[in-house]
């Protein structure tokens, strides 16, 4: 293999290897967990009143919401890294192709220079003096002019190719800097997620089993109160829209995941976070949607609650940090939080920010109402 080819391949391999390092999963940047101190003993806080347990419930809710928000940031950084990685790979390919093209142009230029050298490099006037036939001279002069024009074109093409290579290289450097910034943002988000979840798990671990059971009942009561308040507004009286074909497929996928564990950053097939579930459900229905709940809220078509239909996404909390999929009859399916599994819940069991529709261009079909679970 020639030195030029080796240089081209070395450049491509170097760029792609750099991309691979920068695009590695966020878990690669997590600090190792220190081993437990064998001499340490877990403190146990005995909570005796429902009032104190309610304070614990609200604290847990706050911690898990903070973790959900950080998870959205992590997922957004991950999606950006995928796009930037693909862009750098495309640029690396262009750089390789451009260098091969430039090498070919240089070979052509060298051949042209060698041909001129073999011809003695004499000007057309000298050829006229030396020629016995004026017609031969005119023919030769024409070829000389054609050669000069071709040479100028070759030089121009070489210049443009060199400029393209420089631009590709600069674009690749910009994308690599973005990848590095994204890696840091993803690692920072991961640390925030782990910190919030660790604090929540520590808080729960301090409860006795009987207290954990009472806490679970308090959580169910709080959700039931919120759902009852939502239903008492008569909202279901206005919700009559039927699911589209794509919507039914998305609902079928999401409900088929019931019972699978929540895992932040996960998109299946065995674990999910909230937006991982909704994005994969719609992807299974043939429609790609944004990855995070905040992006879903920002980029998908918004509809009123009274116009909601199965398959639509319900965005929760004022920071759009949670999302579930409406399945009908006032029910939604979602991946709640760490320590929980994909489940059905009341659509109004949490504060609703709004509703978005992944398939706005498709009207409801004329078939039966989509089956729902209670």
CSV table of C-alpha atoms in Angstrom, one decimal, residues 144-356:
chain,number,residue,atom,x,y,z
A,144,UNK,CA,-1.4,23.8,-26.7
A,145,UNK,CA,-4.3,26.1,-26.0
A,146,UNK,CA,-6.5,23.2,-25.1
A,147,UNK,CA,-3.8,21.8,-22.8
A,148,UNK,CA,-3.4,25.2,-21.1
A,149,UNK,CA,-7.1,25.4,-20.6
A,150,UNK,CA,-7.2,21.9,-19.1
A,151,UNK,CA,-4.3,22.7,-16.9
A,152,UNK,CA,-6.0,25.8,-15.5
A,153,UNK,CA,-9.2,23.7,-14.9
A,154,UNK,CA,-7.1,21.1,-13.2
A,155,UNK,CA,-5.5,23.7,-10.9
A,156,UNK,CA,-8.9,25.2,-10.1
A,157,UNK,CA,-10.3,21.8,-9.2
A,158,UNK,CA,-7.3,21.0,-7.0
A,159,UNK,CA,-7.8,24.4,-5.3
A,160,UNK,CA,-11.5,23.8,-4.7
A,161,UNK,CA,-10.8,20.3,-3.4
A,162,UNK,CA,-8.2,21.5,-1.0
A,163,UNK,CA,-10.6,24.2,0.3
A,164,UNK,CA,-13.4,21.6,0.7
A,165,UNK,CA,-11.0,19.4,2.7
A,166,UNK,CA,-10.1,22.3,5.0
A,167,UNK,CA,-13.8,23.0,5.6
A,168,UNK,CA,-14.6,19.4,6.3
A,169,UNK,CA,-11.7,19.3,8.8
A,170,UNK,CA,-13.0,22.5,10.5
A,171,UNK,CA,-16.5,21.1,10.6
A,172,UNK,CA,-15.2,17.9,12.1
A,173,UNK,CA,-13.3,19.8,14.8
A,174,UNK,CA,-16.5,21.8,15.7
A,175,UNK,CA,-18.5,18.6,16.0
A,176,UNK,CA,-15.9,17.0,18.1
A,177,UNK,CA,-15.9,19.9,20.5
A,178,UNK,CA,-19.7,19.6,20.7
A,179,UNK,CA,-19.3,15.9,21.4
A,180,UNK,CA,-16.9,16.7,24.2
A,181,UNK,CA,-19.3,19.3,25.7
A,182,UNK,CA,-22.2,16.8,25.4
A,183,UNK,CA,-20.2,14.1,27.1
A,184,UNK,CA,-19.6,16.4,30.1
A,185,UNK,CA,-23.3,17.4,30.2
A,186,UNK,CA,-24.3,13.8,30.1
A,187,UNK,CA,-21.9,12.8,32.8
A,188,UNK,CA,-23.1,15.8,35.0
A,189,UNK,CA,-26.8,14.7,34.4
A,190,UNK,CA,-25.9,11.2,35.4
A,191,UNK,CA,-24.4,12.3,38.6
A,192,UNK,CA,-27.5,14.3,39.5
A,193,UNK,CA,-29.7,11.3,38.7
A,194,UNK,CA,-27.7,9.0,40.9
A,195,UNK,CA,-27.5,11.5,43.7
A,196,UNK,CA,-31.3,12.0,43.8
A,197,UNK,CA,-32.1,8.3,43.5
A,198,UNK,CA,-29.5,7.5,46.2
A,199,UNK,CA,-31.1,10.0,48.5
A,200,UNK,CA,-34.6,8.6,47.9
A,201,UNK,CA,-33.5,5.0,48.4
A,202,UNK,CA,-31.7,5.9,51.6
A,203,UNK,CA,-34.8,7.7,52.9
A,204,UNK,CA,-37.0,4.6,52.0
A,205,UNK,CA,-34.4,2.3,53.6
A,206,UNK,CA,-34.8,4.0,56.9
A,207,UNK,CA,-38.4,3.0,57.1
A,208,UNK,CA,-39.6,-0.2,58.8
A,209,UNK,CA,-41.6,-2.6,56.7
A,210,UNK,CA,-44.9,-1.6,58.3
A,211,UNK,CA,-44.1,2.1,57.5
A,212,UNK,CA,-43.3,1.2,53.9
A,213,UNK,CA,-46.7,-0.4,53.6
A,214,UNK,CA,-48.4,2.6,55.1
A,215,UNK,CA,-46.4,4.9,52.8
A,216,UNK,CA,-47.5,2.9,49.8
A,217,UNK,CA,-51.1,3.4,50.9
A,218,UNK,CA,-50.6,7.1,51.3
A,219,UNK,CA,-49.2,7.3,47.7
A,220,UNK,CA,-52.2,5.5,46.4
A,221,UNK,CA,-54.6,7.7,48.3
A,222,UNK,CA,-52.8,10.9,47.0
A,223,UNK,CA,-53.1,9.6,43.4
A,224,UNK,CA,-56.8,8.6,43.9
A,225,UNK,CA,-57.6,12.1,45.3
A,226,UNK,CA,-56.0,13.8,42.3
A,227,UNK,CA,-57.8,11.5,39.9
A,228,UNK,CA,-61.1,12.0,41.6
A,229,UNK,CA,-60.7,15.8,41.5
A,230,UNK,CA,-59.8,15.5,37.8
A,231,UNK,CA,-62.8,13.4,37.0
A,232,UNK,CA,-65.2,15.5,39.0
A,233,UNK,CA,-64.7,18.3,36.5
A,234,UNK,CA,-66.6,16.2,34.0
A,235,UNK,CA,-63.6,16.0,31.7
A,236,UNK,CA,-64.5,12.5,30.5
A,237,UNK,CA,-67.9,13.8,29.2
A,238,UNK,CA,-66.0,15.8,26.6
A,239,UNK,CA,-63.5,13.1,25.6
A,240,UNK,CA,-65.1,11.1,22.8
A,241,UNK,CA,-62.3,10.9,20.1
A,242,UNK,CA,-61.4,7.4,18.9
A,243,UNK,CA,-57.9,6.1,18.4
A,244,UNK,CA,-56.2,6.1,15.0
A,245,UNK,CA,-54.7,2.9,13.6
A,246,UNK,CA,-51.3,4.1,14.6
A,247,UNK,CA,-52.6,5.1,18.0
A,248,UNK,CA,-54.0,1.6,18.6
A,249,UNK,CA,-50.6,0.1,17.7
A,250,UNK,CA,-48.8,2.5,20.1
A,251,UNK,CA,-51.2,1.7,22.9
A,252,UNK,CA,-50.9,-2.0,22.3
A,253,UNK,CA,-47.1,-1.8,22.5
A,254,UNK,CA,-47.1,0.4,25.7
A,255,UNK,CA,-49.6,-1.8,27.5
A,256,UNK,CA,-47.7,-5.0,26.6
A,257,UNK,CA,-44.8,-3.6,28.6
A,258,UNK,CA,-46.8,-3.5,31.9
A,259,UNK,CA,-44.8,-5.1,34.7
A,260,UNK,CA,-41.4,-4.3,33.3
A,261,UNK,CA,-39.1,-2.3,35.6
A,262,UNK,CA,-38.4,1.4,35.4
A,263,UNK,CA,-34.7,2.2,34.5
A,264,UNK,CA,-33.6,5.7,33.8
A,265,UNK,CA,-32.2,6.2,30.3
A,266,UNK,CA,-33.7,2.9,29.1
A,267,UNK,CA,-35.7,2.4,25.9
A,268,UNK,CA,-36.5,-1.3,26.3
A,269,UNK,CA,-36.9,-4.0,25.5
A,270,UNK,CA,-36.7,-5.1,29.2
A,271,UNK,CA,-36.7,-1.8,31.0
A,272,UNK,CA,-38.0,1.7,30.3
A,273,UNK,CA,-38.0,5.2,31.6
A,274,UNK,CA,-41.2,7.3,31.0
A,275,UNK,CA,-40.3,8.8,27.6
A,276,UNK,CA,-38.4,5.7,26.6
A,277,UNK,CA,-41.7,3.9,26.8
A,278,UNK,CA,-43.7,6.5,24.8
A,279,UNK,CA,-41.1,7.0,22.1
A,280,UNK,CA,-40.6,3.3,21.6
A,281,UNK,CA,-44.4,2.7,21.5
A,282,UNK,CA,-44.9,5.2,18.7
A,283,UNK,CA,-41.8,3.9,16.9
A,284,UNK,CA,-43.4,0.5,16.9
A,285,UNK,CA,-46.4,2.1,15.3
A,286,UNK,CA,-44.3,3.5,12.5
A,287,UNK,CA,-43.8,7.0,13.7
A,288,UNK,CA,-40.5,8.4,15.2
A,289,UNK,CA,-41.0,11.0,17.9
A,290,UNK,CA,-38.6,13.0,20.1
A,291,UNK,CA,-36.9,11.0,22.8
A,292,UNK,CA,-37.5,13.1,26.0
A,293,UNK,CA,-40.8,14.2,27.6
A,294,UNK,CA,-39.6,17.9,27.4
A,295,UNK,CA,-38.8,17.5,23.7
A,296,UNK,CA,-42.2,15.8,23.1
A,297,UNK,CA,-43.9,18.7,24.8
A,298,UNK,CA,-42.0,21.2,22.8
A,299,UNK,CA,-42.1,19.6,19.4
A,300,UNK,CA,-45.3,17.6,19.0
A,301,UNK,CA,-48.7,19.1,18.2
A,302,UNK,CA,-50.6,20.2,21.3
A,303,UNK,CA,-54.3,19.3,21.7
A,304,UNK,CA,-56.9,20.2,24.3
A,305,UNK,CA,-57.7,17.6,27.0
A,306,UNK,CA,-61.3,17.4,25.7
A,307,UNK,CA,-59.9,16.4,22.3
A,308,UNK,CA,-57.7,13.7,23.7
A,309,UNK,CA,-57.7,10.3,22.1
A,310,UNK,CA,-55.9,7.0,22.9
A,311,UNK,CA,-52.3,7.1,21.9
A,312,UNK,CA,-51.9,10.8,22.7
A,313,UNK,CA,-49.2,11.7,25.3
A,314,UNK,CA,-50.1,13.4,28.5
A,315,UNK,CA,-47.2,15.6,29.8
A,316,UNK,CA,-47.0,16.1,33.6
A,317,UNK,CA,-45.7,18.7,36.0
A,318,UNK,CA,-44.8,22.3,35.0
A,319,UNK,CA,-41.3,21.3,33.9
A,320,UNK,CA,-42.6,18.6,31.6
A,321,UNK,CA,-40.5,16.0,33.5
A,322,UNK,CA,-42.9,13.1,33.1
A,323,UNK,CA,-45.1,11.6,30.3
A,324,UNK,CA,-47.7,8.9,30.0
A,325,UNK,CA,-49.8,7.6,27.2
A,326,UNK,CA,-53.6,7.9,27.3
A,327,UNK,CA,-55.3,4.6,26.7
A,328,UNK,CA,-58.9,5.6,27.2
A,329,UNK,CA,-61.6,5.9,29.9
A,330,UNK,CA,-59.5,8.3,32.0
A,331,UNK,CA,-56.5,5.9,32.2
A,332,UNK,CA,-52.9,6.2,31.1
A,333,UNK,CA,-50.0,3.8,31.0
A,334,UNK,CA,-46.5,5.0,32.1
A,335,UNK,CA,-43.2,4.1,33.6
A,336,UNK,CA,-43.5,5.9,37.0
A,337,UNK,CA,-40.1,6.0,38.7
A,338,UNK,CA,-37.1,4.0,40.0
A,339,UNK,CA,-38.4,1.0,42.1
A,340,UNK,CA,-41.6,0.8,40.2
A,341,UNK,CA,-42.8,-1.0,37.0
A,342,UNK,CA,-44.7,0.0,33.9
A,343,UNK,CA,-48.3,0.3,35.0
A,344,UNK,CA,-51.8,1.7,34.4
A,345,UNK,CA,-52.8,4.8,36.4
A,346,UNK,CA,-55.4,7.5,36.4
A,347,UNK,CA,-54.7,10.1,33.7
A,348,UNK,CA,-55.4,12.8,36.3
A,349,UNK,CA,-53.4,11.3,39.1
A,350,UNK,CA,-50.6,13.9,38.6
A,351,UNK,CA,-50.8,17.6,37.6
A,352,UNK,CA,-51.3,17.7,33.8
A,353,UNK,CA,-49.3,20.3,31.9
A,354,UNK,CA,-50.9,19.4,28.6
A,355,UNK,CA,-51.5,16.8,25.9
A,356,UNK,CA,-49.5,16.3,22.6
